[in-house]
Short mmCIF file of C-alpha atoms and ligand atoms in Angstrom, two decimals:
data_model
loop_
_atom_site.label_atom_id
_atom_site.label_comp_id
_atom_site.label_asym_id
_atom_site.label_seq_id
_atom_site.Cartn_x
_atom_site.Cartn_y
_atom_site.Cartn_z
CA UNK A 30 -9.34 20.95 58.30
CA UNK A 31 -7.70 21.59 55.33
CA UNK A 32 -4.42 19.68 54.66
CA UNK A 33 -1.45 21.57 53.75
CA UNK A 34 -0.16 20.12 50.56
CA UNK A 35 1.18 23.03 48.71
CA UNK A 36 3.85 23.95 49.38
CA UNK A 37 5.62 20.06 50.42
CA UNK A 38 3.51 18.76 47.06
CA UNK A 39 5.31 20.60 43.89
CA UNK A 40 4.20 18.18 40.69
CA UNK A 41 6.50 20.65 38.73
CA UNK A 42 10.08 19.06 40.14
CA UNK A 43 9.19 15.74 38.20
CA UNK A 44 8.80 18.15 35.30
CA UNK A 45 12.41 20.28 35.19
CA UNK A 46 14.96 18.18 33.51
CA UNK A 47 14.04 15.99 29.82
CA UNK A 48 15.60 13.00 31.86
CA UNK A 49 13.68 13.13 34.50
CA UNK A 50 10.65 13.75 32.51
CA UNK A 51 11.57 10.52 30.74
CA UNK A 52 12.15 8.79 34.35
CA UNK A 53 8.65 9.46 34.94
CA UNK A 54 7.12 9.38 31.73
CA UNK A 55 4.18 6.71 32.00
CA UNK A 56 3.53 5.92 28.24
CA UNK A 57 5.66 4.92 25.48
CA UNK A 58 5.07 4.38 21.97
CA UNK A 59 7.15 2.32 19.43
CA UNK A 60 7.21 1.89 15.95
CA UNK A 61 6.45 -1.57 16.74
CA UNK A 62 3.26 -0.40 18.21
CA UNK A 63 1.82 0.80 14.70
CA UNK A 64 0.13 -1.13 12.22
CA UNK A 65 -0.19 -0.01 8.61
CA UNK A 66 -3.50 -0.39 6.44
CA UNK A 67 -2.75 -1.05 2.98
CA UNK A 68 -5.02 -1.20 -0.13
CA UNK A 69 -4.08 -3.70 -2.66
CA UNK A 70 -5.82 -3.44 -6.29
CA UNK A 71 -6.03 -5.72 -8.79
CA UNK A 72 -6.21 -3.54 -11.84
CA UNK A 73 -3.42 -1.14 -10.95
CA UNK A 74 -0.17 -1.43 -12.72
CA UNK A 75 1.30 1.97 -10.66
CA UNK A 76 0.29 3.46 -7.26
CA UNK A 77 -2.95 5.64 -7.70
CA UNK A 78 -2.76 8.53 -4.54
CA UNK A 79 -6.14 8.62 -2.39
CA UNK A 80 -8.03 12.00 -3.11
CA UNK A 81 -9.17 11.96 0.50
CA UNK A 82 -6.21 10.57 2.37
CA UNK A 83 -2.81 12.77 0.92
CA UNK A 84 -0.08 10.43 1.23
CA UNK A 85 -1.73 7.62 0.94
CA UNK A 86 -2.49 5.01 -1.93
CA UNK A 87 -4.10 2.39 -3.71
CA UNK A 88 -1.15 0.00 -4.73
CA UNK A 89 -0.60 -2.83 -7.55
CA UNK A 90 0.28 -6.39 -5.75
CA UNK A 91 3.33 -5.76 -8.02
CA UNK A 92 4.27 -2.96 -4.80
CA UNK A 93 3.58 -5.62 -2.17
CA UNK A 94 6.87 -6.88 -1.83
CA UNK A 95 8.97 -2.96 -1.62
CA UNK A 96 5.91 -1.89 0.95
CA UNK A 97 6.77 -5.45 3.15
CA UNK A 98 10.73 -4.47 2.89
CA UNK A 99 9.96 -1.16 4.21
CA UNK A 100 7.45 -1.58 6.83
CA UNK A 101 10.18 -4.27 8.22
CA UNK A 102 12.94 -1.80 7.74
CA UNK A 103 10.68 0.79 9.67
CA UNK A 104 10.29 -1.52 12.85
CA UNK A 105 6.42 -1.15 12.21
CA UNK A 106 4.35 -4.12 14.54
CA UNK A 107 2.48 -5.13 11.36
CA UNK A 108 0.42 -4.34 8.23
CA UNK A 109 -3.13 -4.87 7.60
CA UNK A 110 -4.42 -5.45 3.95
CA UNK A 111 -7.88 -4.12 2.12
CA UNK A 112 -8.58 -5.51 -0.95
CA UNK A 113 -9.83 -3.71 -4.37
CA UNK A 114 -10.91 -6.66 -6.84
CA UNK A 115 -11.87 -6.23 -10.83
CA UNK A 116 -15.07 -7.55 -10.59
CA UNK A 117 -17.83 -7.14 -7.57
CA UNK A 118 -21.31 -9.34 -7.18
CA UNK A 119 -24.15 -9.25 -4.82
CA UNK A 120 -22.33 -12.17 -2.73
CA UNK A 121 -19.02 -10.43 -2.44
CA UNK A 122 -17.42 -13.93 -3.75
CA UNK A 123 -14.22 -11.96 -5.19
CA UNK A 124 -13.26 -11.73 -1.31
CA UNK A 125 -12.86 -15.94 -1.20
CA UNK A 126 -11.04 -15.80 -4.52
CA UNK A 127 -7.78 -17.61 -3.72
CA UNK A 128 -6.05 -14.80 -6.60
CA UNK A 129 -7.22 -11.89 -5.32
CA UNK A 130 -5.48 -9.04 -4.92
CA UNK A 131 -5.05 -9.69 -0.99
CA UNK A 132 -4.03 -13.10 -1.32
CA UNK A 133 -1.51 -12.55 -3.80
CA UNK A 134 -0.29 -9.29 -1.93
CA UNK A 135 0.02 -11.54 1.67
CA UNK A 136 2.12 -13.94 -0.17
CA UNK A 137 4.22 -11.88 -2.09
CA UNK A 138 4.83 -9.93 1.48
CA UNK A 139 5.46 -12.71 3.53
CA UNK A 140 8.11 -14.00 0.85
CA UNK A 141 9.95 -10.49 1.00
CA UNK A 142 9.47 -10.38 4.73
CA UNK A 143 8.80 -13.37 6.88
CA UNK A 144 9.13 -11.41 9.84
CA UNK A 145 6.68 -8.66 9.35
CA UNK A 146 3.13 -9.84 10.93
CA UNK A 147 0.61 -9.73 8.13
CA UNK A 148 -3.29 -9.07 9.07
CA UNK A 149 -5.92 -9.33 6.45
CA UNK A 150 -9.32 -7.16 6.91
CA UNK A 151 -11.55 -9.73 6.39
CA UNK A 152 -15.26 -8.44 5.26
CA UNK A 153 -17.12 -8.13 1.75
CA UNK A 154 -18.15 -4.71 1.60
CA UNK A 155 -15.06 -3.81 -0.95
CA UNK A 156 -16.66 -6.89 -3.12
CA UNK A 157 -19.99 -6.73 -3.27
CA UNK A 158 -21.49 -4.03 -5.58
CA UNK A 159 -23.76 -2.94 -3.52
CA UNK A 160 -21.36 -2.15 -0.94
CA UNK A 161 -22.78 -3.36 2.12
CA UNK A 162 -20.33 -5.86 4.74
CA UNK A 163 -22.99 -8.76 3.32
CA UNK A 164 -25.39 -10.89 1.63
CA UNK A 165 -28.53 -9.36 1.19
CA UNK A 166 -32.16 -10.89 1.81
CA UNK A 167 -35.37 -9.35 2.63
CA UNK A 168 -36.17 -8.41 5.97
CA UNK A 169 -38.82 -8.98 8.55
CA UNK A 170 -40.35 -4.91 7.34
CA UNK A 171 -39.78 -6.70 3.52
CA UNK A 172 -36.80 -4.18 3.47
CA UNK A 173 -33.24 -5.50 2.07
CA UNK A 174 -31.18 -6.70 5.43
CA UNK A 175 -27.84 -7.56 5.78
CA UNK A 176 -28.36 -11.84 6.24
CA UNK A 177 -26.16 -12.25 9.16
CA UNK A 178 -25.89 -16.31 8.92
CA UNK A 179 -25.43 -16.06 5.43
CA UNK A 180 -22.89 -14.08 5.33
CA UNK A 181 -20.96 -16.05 7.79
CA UNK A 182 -20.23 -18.40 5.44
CA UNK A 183 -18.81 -16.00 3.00
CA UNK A 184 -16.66 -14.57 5.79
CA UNK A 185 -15.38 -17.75 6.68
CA UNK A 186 -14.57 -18.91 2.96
CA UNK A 187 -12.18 -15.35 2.70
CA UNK A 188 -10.65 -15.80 5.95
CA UNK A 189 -9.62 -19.35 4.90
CA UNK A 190 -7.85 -18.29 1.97
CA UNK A 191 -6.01 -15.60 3.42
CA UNK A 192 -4.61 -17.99 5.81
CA UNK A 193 -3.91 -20.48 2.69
CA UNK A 194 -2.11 -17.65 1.83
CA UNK A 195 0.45 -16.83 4.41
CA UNK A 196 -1.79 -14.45 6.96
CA UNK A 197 -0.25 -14.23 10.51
CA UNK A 198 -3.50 -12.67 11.55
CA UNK A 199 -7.01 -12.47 10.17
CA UNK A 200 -8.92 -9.52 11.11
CA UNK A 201 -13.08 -9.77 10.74
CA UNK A 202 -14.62 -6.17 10.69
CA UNK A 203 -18.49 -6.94 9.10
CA UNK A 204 -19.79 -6.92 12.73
CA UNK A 205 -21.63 -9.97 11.99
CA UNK A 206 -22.88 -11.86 15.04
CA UNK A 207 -21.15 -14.91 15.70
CA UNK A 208 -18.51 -14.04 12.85
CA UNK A 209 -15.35 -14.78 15.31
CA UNK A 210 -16.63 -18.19 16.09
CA UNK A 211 -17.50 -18.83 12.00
CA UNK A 212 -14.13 -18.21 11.49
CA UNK A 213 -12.58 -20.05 14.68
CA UNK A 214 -14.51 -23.04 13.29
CA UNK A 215 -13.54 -22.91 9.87
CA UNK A 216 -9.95 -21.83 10.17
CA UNK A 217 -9.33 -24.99 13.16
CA UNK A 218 -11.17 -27.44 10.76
CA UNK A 219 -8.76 -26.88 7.80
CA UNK A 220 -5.88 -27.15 9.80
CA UNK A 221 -4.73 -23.66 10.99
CA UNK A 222 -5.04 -23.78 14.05
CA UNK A 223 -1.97 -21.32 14.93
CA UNK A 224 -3.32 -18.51 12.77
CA UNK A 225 -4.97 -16.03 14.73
CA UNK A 226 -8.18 -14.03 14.67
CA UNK A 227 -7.98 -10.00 15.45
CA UNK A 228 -11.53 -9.35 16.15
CA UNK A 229 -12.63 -5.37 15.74
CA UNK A 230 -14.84 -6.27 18.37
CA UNK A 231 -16.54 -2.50 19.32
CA UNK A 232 -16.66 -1.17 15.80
CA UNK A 233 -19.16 2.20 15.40
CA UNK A 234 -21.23 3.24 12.59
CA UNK A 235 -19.31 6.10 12.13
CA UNK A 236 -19.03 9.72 9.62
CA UNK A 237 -15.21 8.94 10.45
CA UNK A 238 -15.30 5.67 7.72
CA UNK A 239 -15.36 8.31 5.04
CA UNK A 240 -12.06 9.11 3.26
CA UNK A 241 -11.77 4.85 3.73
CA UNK A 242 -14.84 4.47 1.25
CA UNK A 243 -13.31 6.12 -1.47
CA UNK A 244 -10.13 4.50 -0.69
CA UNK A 245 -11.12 0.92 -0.87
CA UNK A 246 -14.64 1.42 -3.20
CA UNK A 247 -17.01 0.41 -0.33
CA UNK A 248 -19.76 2.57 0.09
CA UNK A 249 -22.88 1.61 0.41
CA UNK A 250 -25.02 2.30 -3.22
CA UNK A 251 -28.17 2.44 -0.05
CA UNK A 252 -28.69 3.18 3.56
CA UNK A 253 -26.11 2.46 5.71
CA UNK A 254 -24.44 0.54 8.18
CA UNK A 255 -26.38 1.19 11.25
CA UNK A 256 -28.11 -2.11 11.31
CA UNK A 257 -24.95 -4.02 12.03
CA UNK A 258 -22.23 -1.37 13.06
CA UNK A 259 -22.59 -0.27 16.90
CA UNK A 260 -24.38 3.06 17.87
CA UNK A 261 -22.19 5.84 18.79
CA UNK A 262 -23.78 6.78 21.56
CA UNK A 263 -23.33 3.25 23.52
CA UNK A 264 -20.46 2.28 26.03
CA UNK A 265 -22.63 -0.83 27.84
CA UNK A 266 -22.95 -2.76 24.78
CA UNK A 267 -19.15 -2.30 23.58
CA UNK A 268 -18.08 -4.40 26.59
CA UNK A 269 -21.02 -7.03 25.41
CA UNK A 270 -19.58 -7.33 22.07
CA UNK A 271 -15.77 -7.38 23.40
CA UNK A 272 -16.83 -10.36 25.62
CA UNK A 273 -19.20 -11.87 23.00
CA UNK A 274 -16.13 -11.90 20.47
CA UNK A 275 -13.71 -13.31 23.69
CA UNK A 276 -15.62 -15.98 24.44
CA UNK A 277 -16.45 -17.00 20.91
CA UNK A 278 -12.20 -17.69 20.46
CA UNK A 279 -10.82 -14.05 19.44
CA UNK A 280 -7.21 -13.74 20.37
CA UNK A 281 -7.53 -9.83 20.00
CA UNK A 282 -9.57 -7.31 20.19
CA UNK A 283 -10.00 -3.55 18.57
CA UNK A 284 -12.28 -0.61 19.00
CA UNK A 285 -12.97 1.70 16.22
CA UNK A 286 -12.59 4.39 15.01
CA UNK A 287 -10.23 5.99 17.87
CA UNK A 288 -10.31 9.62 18.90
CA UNK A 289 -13.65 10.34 19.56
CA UNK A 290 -13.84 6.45 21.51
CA UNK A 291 -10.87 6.87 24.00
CA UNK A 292 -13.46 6.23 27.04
CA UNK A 293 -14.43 2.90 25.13
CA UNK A 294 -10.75 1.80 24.49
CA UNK A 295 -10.23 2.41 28.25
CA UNK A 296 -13.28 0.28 29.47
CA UNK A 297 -12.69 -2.41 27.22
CA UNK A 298 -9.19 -2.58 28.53
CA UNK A 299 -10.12 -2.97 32.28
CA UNK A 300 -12.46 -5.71 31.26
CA UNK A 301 -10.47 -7.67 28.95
CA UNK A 302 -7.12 -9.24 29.73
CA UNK A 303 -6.50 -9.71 25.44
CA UNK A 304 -4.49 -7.78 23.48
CA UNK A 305 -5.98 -4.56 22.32
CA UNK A 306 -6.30 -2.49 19.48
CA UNK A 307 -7.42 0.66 17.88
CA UNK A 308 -7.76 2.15 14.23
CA UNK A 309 -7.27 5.45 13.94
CA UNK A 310 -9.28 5.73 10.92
CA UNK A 311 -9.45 7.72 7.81
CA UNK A 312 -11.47 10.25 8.56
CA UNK A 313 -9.42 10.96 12.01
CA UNK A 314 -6.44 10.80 9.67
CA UNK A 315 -7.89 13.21 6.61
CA UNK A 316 -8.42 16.00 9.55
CA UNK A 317 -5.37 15.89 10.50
CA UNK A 318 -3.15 15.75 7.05
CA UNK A 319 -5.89 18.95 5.60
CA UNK A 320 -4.96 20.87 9.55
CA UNK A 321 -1.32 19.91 8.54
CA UNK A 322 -1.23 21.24 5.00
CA UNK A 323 -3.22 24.40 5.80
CA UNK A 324 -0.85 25.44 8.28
CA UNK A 325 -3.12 24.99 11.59
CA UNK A 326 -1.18 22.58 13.12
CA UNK A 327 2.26 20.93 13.53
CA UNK A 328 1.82 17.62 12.38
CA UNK A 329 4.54 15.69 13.81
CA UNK A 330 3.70 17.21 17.31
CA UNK A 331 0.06 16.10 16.59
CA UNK A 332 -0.07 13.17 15.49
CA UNK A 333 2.80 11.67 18.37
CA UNK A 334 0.24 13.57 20.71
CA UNK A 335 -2.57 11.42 19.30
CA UNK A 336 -0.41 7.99 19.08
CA UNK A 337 0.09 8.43 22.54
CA UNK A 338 -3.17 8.85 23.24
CA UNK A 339 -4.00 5.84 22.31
CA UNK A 340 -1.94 4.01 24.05
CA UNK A 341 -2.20 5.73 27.27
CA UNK A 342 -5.90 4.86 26.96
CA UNK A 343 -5.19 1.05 27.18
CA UNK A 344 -4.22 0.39 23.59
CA UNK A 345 -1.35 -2.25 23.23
CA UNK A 346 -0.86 -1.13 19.27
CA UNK A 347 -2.94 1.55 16.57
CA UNK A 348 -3.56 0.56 13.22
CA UNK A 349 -2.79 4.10 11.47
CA UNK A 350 -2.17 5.51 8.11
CA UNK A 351 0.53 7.62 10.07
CA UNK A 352 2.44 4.50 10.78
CA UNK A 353 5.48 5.19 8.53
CA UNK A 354 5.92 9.11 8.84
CA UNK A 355 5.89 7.78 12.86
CA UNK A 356 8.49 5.48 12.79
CA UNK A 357 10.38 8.02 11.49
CA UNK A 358 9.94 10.62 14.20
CA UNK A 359 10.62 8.22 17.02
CA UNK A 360 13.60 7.16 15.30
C1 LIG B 75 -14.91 -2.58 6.37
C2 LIG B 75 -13.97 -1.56 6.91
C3 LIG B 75 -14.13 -0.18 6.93
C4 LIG B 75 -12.97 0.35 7.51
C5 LIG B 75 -12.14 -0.72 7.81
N1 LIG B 75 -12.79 -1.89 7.44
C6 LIG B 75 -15.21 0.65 6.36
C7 LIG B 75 -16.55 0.60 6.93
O1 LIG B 75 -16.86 -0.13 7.85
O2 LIG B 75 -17.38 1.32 6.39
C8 LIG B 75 -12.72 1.79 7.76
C9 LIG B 75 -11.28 2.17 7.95
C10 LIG B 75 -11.03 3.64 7.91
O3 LIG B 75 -11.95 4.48 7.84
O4 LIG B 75 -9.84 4.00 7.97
N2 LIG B 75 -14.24 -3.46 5.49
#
């Protein structure tokens, strides 16, 4: 028999008044929910605007210490850094240099700022010249290979001198295997202990990386990253690398990119009781701003819609280049 829920069952009455909409309301989103990615050159003396991501840009370390002020002033939960050095080599060794544009912009931020929790992206692909996350060696077909253990090492050496630095949070995103442990290691051994590791754990080989590669100077000069970036079309082995990177010491987690991986951010948050992230990534963030300025959409409307998205999905914060213009709608 059919049970007579309409007309007792009216959703709608939780729906007539904004307060008790907001009574009911499930989700919230902060400013201190949103992380900002910044790119930090070493040759710029002004800010250079990214072609492929309007309102964003590649900054001089000399902007490090304004951009700290404000994202503090802006409640934001944190920044993460990307690095743009003068010089690149096969080995990506600008990435460990203790003067590099990201470990000069972490310090300089942390002095203007203590409070605001610094993240560094730590991978090579913005310092080697052939653009790969890296060191390359010949592989089993004789074909050039990303050398996983080798490049361990390099990651390790970077994340070390970020955290020499003044890093709150170091943030490996090669997909290397057993690159959360190399760092664990490494980072415990030299005596930081307290700093911790953000692991983007579920990270896709993805056409949403785009806008990014002209932004920080990283793509590859061949192939591509499939060899060491996750498939798009796999949700199994997301929650293998999630508990891979848990058990191997990370004290977060992140999937990415984030609007076409909501399902992933959802499963990794039922099976993981860590903090979790998401990066709503360039490309996701181009879309939007070239909807926006061709009059398709209403921006603000869309990209809150989106924020809270994410979070409804099971994220606990989104790095996003929308992070300030946020803030500033919630208020
Ligand atoms: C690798 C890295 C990338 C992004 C963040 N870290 C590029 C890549 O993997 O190709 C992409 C971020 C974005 O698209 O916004 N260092």
């Amino acid at each position: 028999m059919l049970r007579a829920v309409f007309p007792t069952e009216r959703p709608r009455r939780l729906r007539r008044t904004p307060g008790i909409r907001a009574l009911v309301r499930e989700t919230e989103l902060r400013p201190n929910d949103l992380i900002l990615p910044l790119f930090f050159s070493e040759t710029l003396t002004e800010a250079k605007p990214i072609r492929t991501m309007p309102g964003q840009s590649q900054l001089p370390v000399s902007a490090a210490a304004d951009i700290a002020r404000e994202a503090k002033k802006a409640g934001l939960g944190g920044v993460i850094l990307f690095g743009l050095p003068t010089a690149k080599d096969a080995e990506g060794s600008a990435a460990y240099d203790p003067n590099g544009p990201v470990p000069r912009a972490v310090a300089a931020m942390k002095d203007a700022a203590p409070e605001l929790v610094v993240i560094t992206d730590v991978c090579v692909d913005e310092y080697t010249d052939h653009g790969h996350c890296g060191v390359l060696r010949a592989g089993p077909g004789g074909a050039l290979d990303v050398d996983n253990d080798a490049t361990l090492e390099v990651l390790a050496k970077a994340a070390l001198v970020h955290a020499k630095a003044g890093a709150d949070i170091v943030a490996p995103s090669d997909m290397m295997d057993g690159r959360v442990a190399a760092l664990r290691t490494r980072l415990d051994a030299e005596g930081y202990k307290e700093i911790a590791i953000l692991s983007y754990a579920v990270k896709y080989a993805s056409g949403f990386y785009g806008p990014f590669r002209e932004a920080a100077d990283c793509a590859p000069k061949f192939g591509d990253r499939a060899g060491y970036q996750m498939d798009p079309a796999n949700a199994r082995e997301a929650l293998r690398e999630a508990r891979l990177d848990e058990e191997e010491g990370a004290d977060m987690l992140m999937v990415k990119p984030g609007m076409p991986y909501l399902d992933i951010v959802a499963k990794v948050r039922a099976a993981s009781p860590l903090p979790l992230g998401v990066y709503n990534v360039s490309g996701e963030y181009a879309m939007v701003k070239a909807a926006a300025a061709a009059g398709m959409i209403d921006e603000k409307r869309i990209v809150l819609e989106l924020l809270t998205g994410f979070r409804r999905a099971g994220a606990d914060f989104i790095l996003t280049y929308h992070a300030l213009d946020a803030a500033r709608w919630l208020g």
